[in-house]
Amino acid sequence: MGTATLYEELKRKLADVVPDFELRLKAELAEEILRLKEERNAVILGHNYMEPALFHSVPDFTGDSLGLCRRAAETDKERIVFCGVRFMAETAKIINPHKTVLLPAAEAGCSLAASITAEDVRALKARHPGVPVVTYINTYADVKAESDYCCTSGNAAKVVEATGSDVVIFLPDEYLARNVARETGRRIVVPGPSGEDELVIDGSTKGMIGWPGRCEVHEKFTVEDVDNARKQFPDVLILAHPECSPEVVEAADFSGSTTAMIAEVHSSSASRYLLLTECSMGDNIVAENPDKEMLRMCSVRCPHMNNITLEDTLAALKYDRYEIEVPEPLRTQAARSIDRMLSIG
Ligand code: 13P
Ligand code: SF4
């Protein structure tokens, strides 16, 4: 696709959210990226939170963590450029040890991944011997290496049930854990200042042991926000990511992974929508569905996802940066939990 066609395509989708001079610049950058992508035999994976011009131009595949993990597992390209955050690119490297995996911005982290260490997991396992550990994909390789199963927001409840165990350690997102506990009818304890300490299972109940990690974006939404939005817009359909608190999820109309939220908006005929998640996703949906009325809460942004730009993506392809490395045998140990998740389906 030439620059003129790319520009027209971006204009068709984004004229309402991106000024024209910016669209021209982005189309030029995108064209150069697409040219280099072919030359370097690369695949570009783009998370649903990428900014609209990037999301709608260069990725071969867009999606949530689970969808992109599957795409990474399937690719036959030499290079994977991951337009997302570090734990996502690292996961792609763990399952593709012989490919070059690039993260366009070295500093794109995640508050959940930063909330727990491998030592924390070892201490929990020592305290609860034999209890399977289910770990959210939003973690680094050393934590995955200590875990039995990996999971994402798209399959967390299914993975917990697939362990076949009455008690499961679920790390590190406290809110996701509490939402999964409710969905699977389990009692939950979360160690730490705000949580109870011991899980008492009486034989008729199943349980989960959590960890006090939080997403710095989703923890900001409150039930008051939901109530206020409903007062102001009684016809609004509210969708919450499961990293929001259980109270917010309960007050919303729908909860699911970013891809599940997008699918719900596509299939619903509500007159307007409020997404309790990173704000770029609303722009990305509206670009493809101009008839959908989306309420914006753009003060709530993920500073990590926002690090990834078209300029950085171009530099990643040009200079092979920033290359993700996961040393052996850590990689092999971490891969077990991801392979188990992928085989659960
Ligand atoms: P999804 O897997 O639902 O896309 O979530 C990833 C994430 O980091 C949400 O904050
Ligand atoms: Fe991590 Fe939250 Fe950003 Fe997702 S939105 S990458 S969970 S900090």
XYZ file of C-alpha atoms and ligand atoms in Angstrom:
363
model
C 0.000 0.000 0.000
C 1.474 3.421 -0.955
C 1.480 6.477 1.327
C -1.497 8.043 -0.489
C -3.636 4.901 -0.049
C -2.557 4.496 3.579
C -3.403 8.128 4.246
C -6.859 7.731 2.650
C -7.456 4.572 4.681
C -6.425 6.256 7.959
C -8.476 9.347 7.085
C -11.569 7.219 6.465
C -11.267 5.702 9.948
C -9.676 8.453 12.030
C -10.623 11.854 10.572
C -12.774 12.529 13.664
C -10.051 11.790 16.244
C -6.689 12.691 14.624
C -5.904 16.045 12.899
C -5.117 15.855 9.180
C -1.455 16.981 9.340
C -0.825 14.238 11.919
C -2.556 11.635 9.734
C -0.246 12.493 6.798
C 2.810 12.109 9.011
C 1.533 8.811 10.435
C 0.756 7.468 6.947
C 4.361 8.190 5.880
C 5.741 6.442 8.957
C 3.379 3.490 8.502
C 4.424 3.060 4.877
C 8.106 2.942 5.839
C 7.296 0.402 8.608
C 5.350 -1.835 6.212
C 8.227 -1.730 3.701
C 10.804 -2.652 6.357
C 8.528 -5.315 7.802
C 8.671 -7.213 4.489
C 12.396 -6.624 4.085
C 13.153 -7.872 7.618
C 10.726 -10.828 7.423
C 8.828 -9.568 10.479
C 5.336 -9.921 11.866
C 3.872 -6.997 13.839
C 1.507 -7.806 16.714
C -0.526 -4.902 18.128
C -2.384 -4.934 21.437
C -5.917 -3.480 21.484
C -4.616 -0.493 23.523
C -2.309 0.832 20.808
C -3.000 4.413 19.750
C -5.463 4.633 16.832
C -3.068 5.515 13.956
C -0.718 2.665 14.879
C -3.535 0.198 15.625
C -5.180 0.826 12.245
C -2.078 0.786 10.058
C 0.878 -1.532 10.753
C -0.073 -4.632 12.804
C -0.582 -7.912 10.959
C -2.684 -8.971 13.923
C -4.367 -7.039 16.717
C -5.932 -8.526 19.835
C -5.829 -9.202 23.572
C -2.976 -10.966 25.399
C -4.352 -14.437 24.650
C -5.005 -13.790 20.963
C -1.567 -12.251 20.446
C 0.133 -15.068 22.364
C -1.527 -17.532 19.976
C -0.426 -15.456 16.961
C 3.125 -15.401 18.313
C 3.030 -19.199 18.701
C 1.865 -19.637 15.084
C 4.153 -17.269 13.185
C 6.829 -18.458 10.755
C 8.464 -15.001 10.453
C 12.026 -14.430 11.647
C 11.185 -11.357 13.715
C 8.266 -10.516 15.982
C 7.758 -6.803 16.686
C 5.465 -6.603 19.704
C 3.519 -3.344 19.933
C 2.445 -3.894 23.528
C 4.286 -4.081 26.851
C 7.336 -6.026 28.026
C 5.566 -9.048 29.545
C 3.787 -9.619 26.204
C 7.014 -9.472 24.167
C 8.752 -11.647 26.744
C 5.966 -14.247 26.489
C 6.422 -14.263 22.695
C 10.168 -14.869 23.192
C 9.567 -17.678 25.684
C 7.545 -19.592 23.097
C 9.854 -18.587 20.191
C 13.413 -18.999 21.505
C 14.956 -18.967 18.002
C 13.212 -15.843 16.733
C 14.189 -12.210 17.266
C 11.522 -10.563 19.432
C 11.529 -6.761 19.560
C 9.748 -4.379 21.948
C 9.699 -0.866 20.420
C 9.995 0.951 23.802
C 12.359 -0.582 26.370
C 10.542 1.041 29.291
C 7.027 -0.288 28.525
C 6.372 -2.145 31.802
C 3.219 -2.998 33.776
C 2.294 -2.331 37.426
C 1.001 -5.901 37.813
C 4.196 -7.484 36.493
C 6.179 -5.232 38.857
C 4.083 -6.267 41.876
C 5.562 -9.734 42.435
C 8.944 -11.510 42.373
C 9.952 -15.131 41.929
C 10.982 -15.113 45.612
C 7.409 -14.092 46.583
C 6.051 -17.082 44.628
C 8.560 -19.481 46.220
C 7.508 -18.241 49.681
C 3.820 -18.788 48.872
C 4.523 -22.309 47.561
C 6.489 -23.141 50.708
C 3.528 -21.989 52.792
C 0.978 -23.918 50.707
C 2.807 -27.050 49.508
C 1.198 -28.928 46.619
C -1.259 -26.123 45.777
C -1.146 -25.330 42.016
C -0.047 -21.819 41.037
C -2.012 -20.031 38.295
C -0.234 -16.881 37.162
C -1.618 -14.047 35.086
C 0.279 -13.480 31.829
C 1.016 -9.932 33.143
C 4.184 -11.206 34.896
C 7.849 -11.701 33.994
C 9.620 -14.939 33.049
C 11.057 -15.646 36.535
C 7.553 -15.562 38.060
C 6.097 -17.703 35.239
C 8.962 -20.177 35.799
C 7.710 -20.723 39.386
C 4.120 -21.268 38.182
C 2.156 -24.290 37.020
C -0.284 -22.526 34.711
C -0.345 -19.195 32.928
C -3.689 -17.474 32.204
C -5.040 -14.284 30.672
C -8.145 -12.200 31.325
C -9.748 -14.178 28.487
C -9.407 -17.623 30.086
C -8.634 -17.131 33.814
C -11.748 -18.900 35.175
C -11.339 -21.752 32.669
C -7.683 -22.276 33.651
C -8.518 -22.220 37.393
C -11.186 -24.890 36.824
C -8.823 -26.907 34.586
C -6.370 -27.333 37.490
C -8.932 -29.709 39.040
C -7.765 -28.522 42.460
C -9.976 -27.386 45.358
C -7.432 -24.704 46.272
C -5.468 -22.607 43.791
C -2.857 -19.882 44.256
C -3.756 -17.094 41.790
C -1.215 -14.306 41.131
C -0.663 -11.357 41.103
C -3.833 -9.333 40.333
C -6.018 -9.158 43.432
C -9.037 -7.819 41.561
C -8.847 -10.359 38.741
C -8.492 -13.070 41.398
C -11.557 -11.802 43.269
C -13.557 -11.645 40.011
C -12.512 -15.195 39.087
C -13.321 -16.411 42.619
C -16.821 -15.009 42.272
C -17.255 -16.516 38.795
C -16.093 -19.957 39.913
C -17.856 -19.886 43.309
C -14.644 -19.969 45.379
C -13.715 -18.316 48.642
C -10.630 -16.146 48.448
C -7.982 -14.775 50.799
C -5.392 -12.198 49.843
C -2.336 -12.021 52.116
C -1.164 -8.583 53.187
C -2.371 -5.610 55.197
C -5.851 -5.464 53.604
C -6.418 -9.205 53.365
C -7.236 -12.112 55.596
C -4.343 -14.461 56.110
C -5.509 -18.029 56.257
C -7.828 -19.868 53.947
C -10.145 -22.206 55.757
C -11.641 -24.792 53.423
C -14.307 -26.915 55.024
C -14.584 -29.586 52.335
C -17.716 -28.185 50.701
C -16.148 -24.935 49.457
C -13.307 -24.358 47.017
C -10.760 -21.622 47.526
C -8.189 -19.271 46.049
C -5.133 -17.593 47.537
C -4.455 -14.229 45.888
C -1.768 -11.535 45.916
C -2.214 -7.758 46.472
C -1.124 -6.661 42.956
C -3.151 -4.015 41.127
C -3.352 -2.556 37.653
C -2.618 1.140 38.110
C -5.146 1.940 35.363
C -8.146 -0.239 36.212
C -7.940 0.299 39.977
C -8.887 3.952 39.352
C -12.484 3.200 38.316
C -15.056 3.364 41.111
C -18.682 2.367 41.618
C -19.383 6.085 41.975
C -18.059 6.611 38.404
C -20.467 3.920 37.188
C -23.421 5.409 39.114
C -22.673 8.926 37.872
C -22.401 7.754 34.263
C -25.757 5.967 34.545
C -27.417 9.049 36.059
C -26.114 11.245 33.268
C -26.701 8.705 30.457
C -29.440 6.248 31.512
C -29.122 4.348 28.207
C -25.380 3.672 28.516
C -23.963 0.112 28.319
C -20.988 -0.125 30.696
C -18.200 -2.635 30.021
C -15.463 -3.260 32.615
C -12.174 -5.115 32.229
C -11.804 -7.813 34.953
C -8.744 -5.958 36.342
C -11.356 -3.513 37.773
C -12.518 -4.127 41.347
C -15.270 -6.755 41.832
C -17.614 -3.954 42.958
C -17.061 -2.083 39.672
C -17.425 -5.305 37.640
C -20.667 -6.055 39.516
C -21.994 -2.553 38.799
C -21.114 -2.805 35.076
C -23.226 -4.558 32.422
C -20.448 -6.684 30.952
C -16.938 -7.799 31.861
C -14.336 -9.523 29.721
C -10.909 -9.304 28.109
C -10.204 -6.381 25.797
C -11.139 -8.506 22.769
C -14.328 -9.706 24.499
C -15.245 -6.072 25.249
C -14.733 -5.131 21.591
C -16.861 -8.100 20.453
C -19.617 -7.106 22.887
C -19.734 -3.546 21.516
C -19.815 -4.924 17.942
C -22.741 -7.220 18.655
C -24.735 -4.896 20.903
C -27.244 -2.322 19.727
C -27.031 -0.055 22.795
C -27.277 3.659 22.081
C -23.977 4.469 23.825
C -21.047 2.760 25.550
C -18.618 3.397 28.380
C -15.464 1.268 28.463
C -13.791 0.996 31.863
C -10.335 0.348 30.450
C -7.473 2.180 28.681
C -9.018 4.980 26.680
C -7.410 4.388 23.239
C -9.520 1.268 22.836
C -12.684 3.374 22.559
C -11.140 5.395 19.707
C -10.064 2.193 17.958
C -13.585 0.754 18.129
C -15.261 3.951 16.919
C -12.852 4.152 13.957
C -14.361 0.911 12.640
C -17.895 1.526 13.909
C -18.641 5.230 13.367
C -22.292 4.637 14.301
C -21.321 3.639 17.892
C -21.536 6.444 20.451
C -18.645 6.117 22.912
C -18.291 8.060 26.173
C -14.666 9.030 26.789
C -12.699 8.902 30.068
C -9.324 9.838 28.657
C -7.778 10.828 31.979
C -7.327 7.084 32.537
C -4.366 6.021 30.378
C -1.802 3.228 30.628
C 1.560 5.028 30.694
C 3.287 1.814 29.599
C 1.147 1.017 26.552
C 1.306 4.699 25.625
C 5.089 4.429 25.247
C 4.704 2.552 21.974
C 4.653 4.867 18.956
C 4.970 4.477 15.176
C 8.381 6.202 15.414
C 9.607 3.595 17.929
C 8.169 0.773 15.836
C 10.091 2.021 12.821
C 13.293 2.279 14.876
C 12.703 -1.251 16.242
C 12.688 -2.655 12.701
C 15.569 -0.475 11.487
C 17.963 -1.151 14.359
C 16.643 -4.500 15.709
C 15.777 -2.928 19.048
C 14.903 -3.564 21.829
C 15.643 -7.241 21.652
C 14.080 -9.435 24.339
C 16.301 -12.132 25.831
C 15.253 -14.854 28.266
C 18.151 -17.037 29.488
C 17.950 -20.824 29.685
C 16.903 -22.749 31.770
C 14.524 -20.004 32.986
C 12.896 -19.858 29.533
C 12.153 -23.602 29.441
C 10.692 -23.469 32.962
C 8.506 -20.454 32.100
C 7.375 -22.079 28.833
C 5.713 -24.969 30.699
C 3.050 -22.721 32.238
C 2.330 -21.017 28.890
C 2.170 -24.340 26.989
C -0.279 -25.670 29.592
C -2.483 -22.620 29.122
C -2.408 -22.894 25.317
C -3.297 -26.572 25.473
C -6.335 -25.829 27.674
C -7.773 -23.904 24.695
P -6.184 -8.238 27.794
O -5.497 -9.549 27.748
O -7.633 -8.333 28.161
O -5.995 -7.510 26.479
O -5.557 -7.355 28.953
C -4.222 -6.981 28.969
C -3.996 -5.851 29.867
O -2.878 -5.536 30.211
C -5.168 -5.118 30.337
O -4.769 -4.075 31.118
Fe -0.394 -3.342 33.024
Fe -2.635 -2.087 33.658
Fe -1.125 -1.135 31.691
Fe -2.507 -3.415 31.354
S -3.338 -1.374 31.661
S -0.363 -3.066 30.795
S -2.385 -4.293 33.433
S -0.563 -1.266 33.865
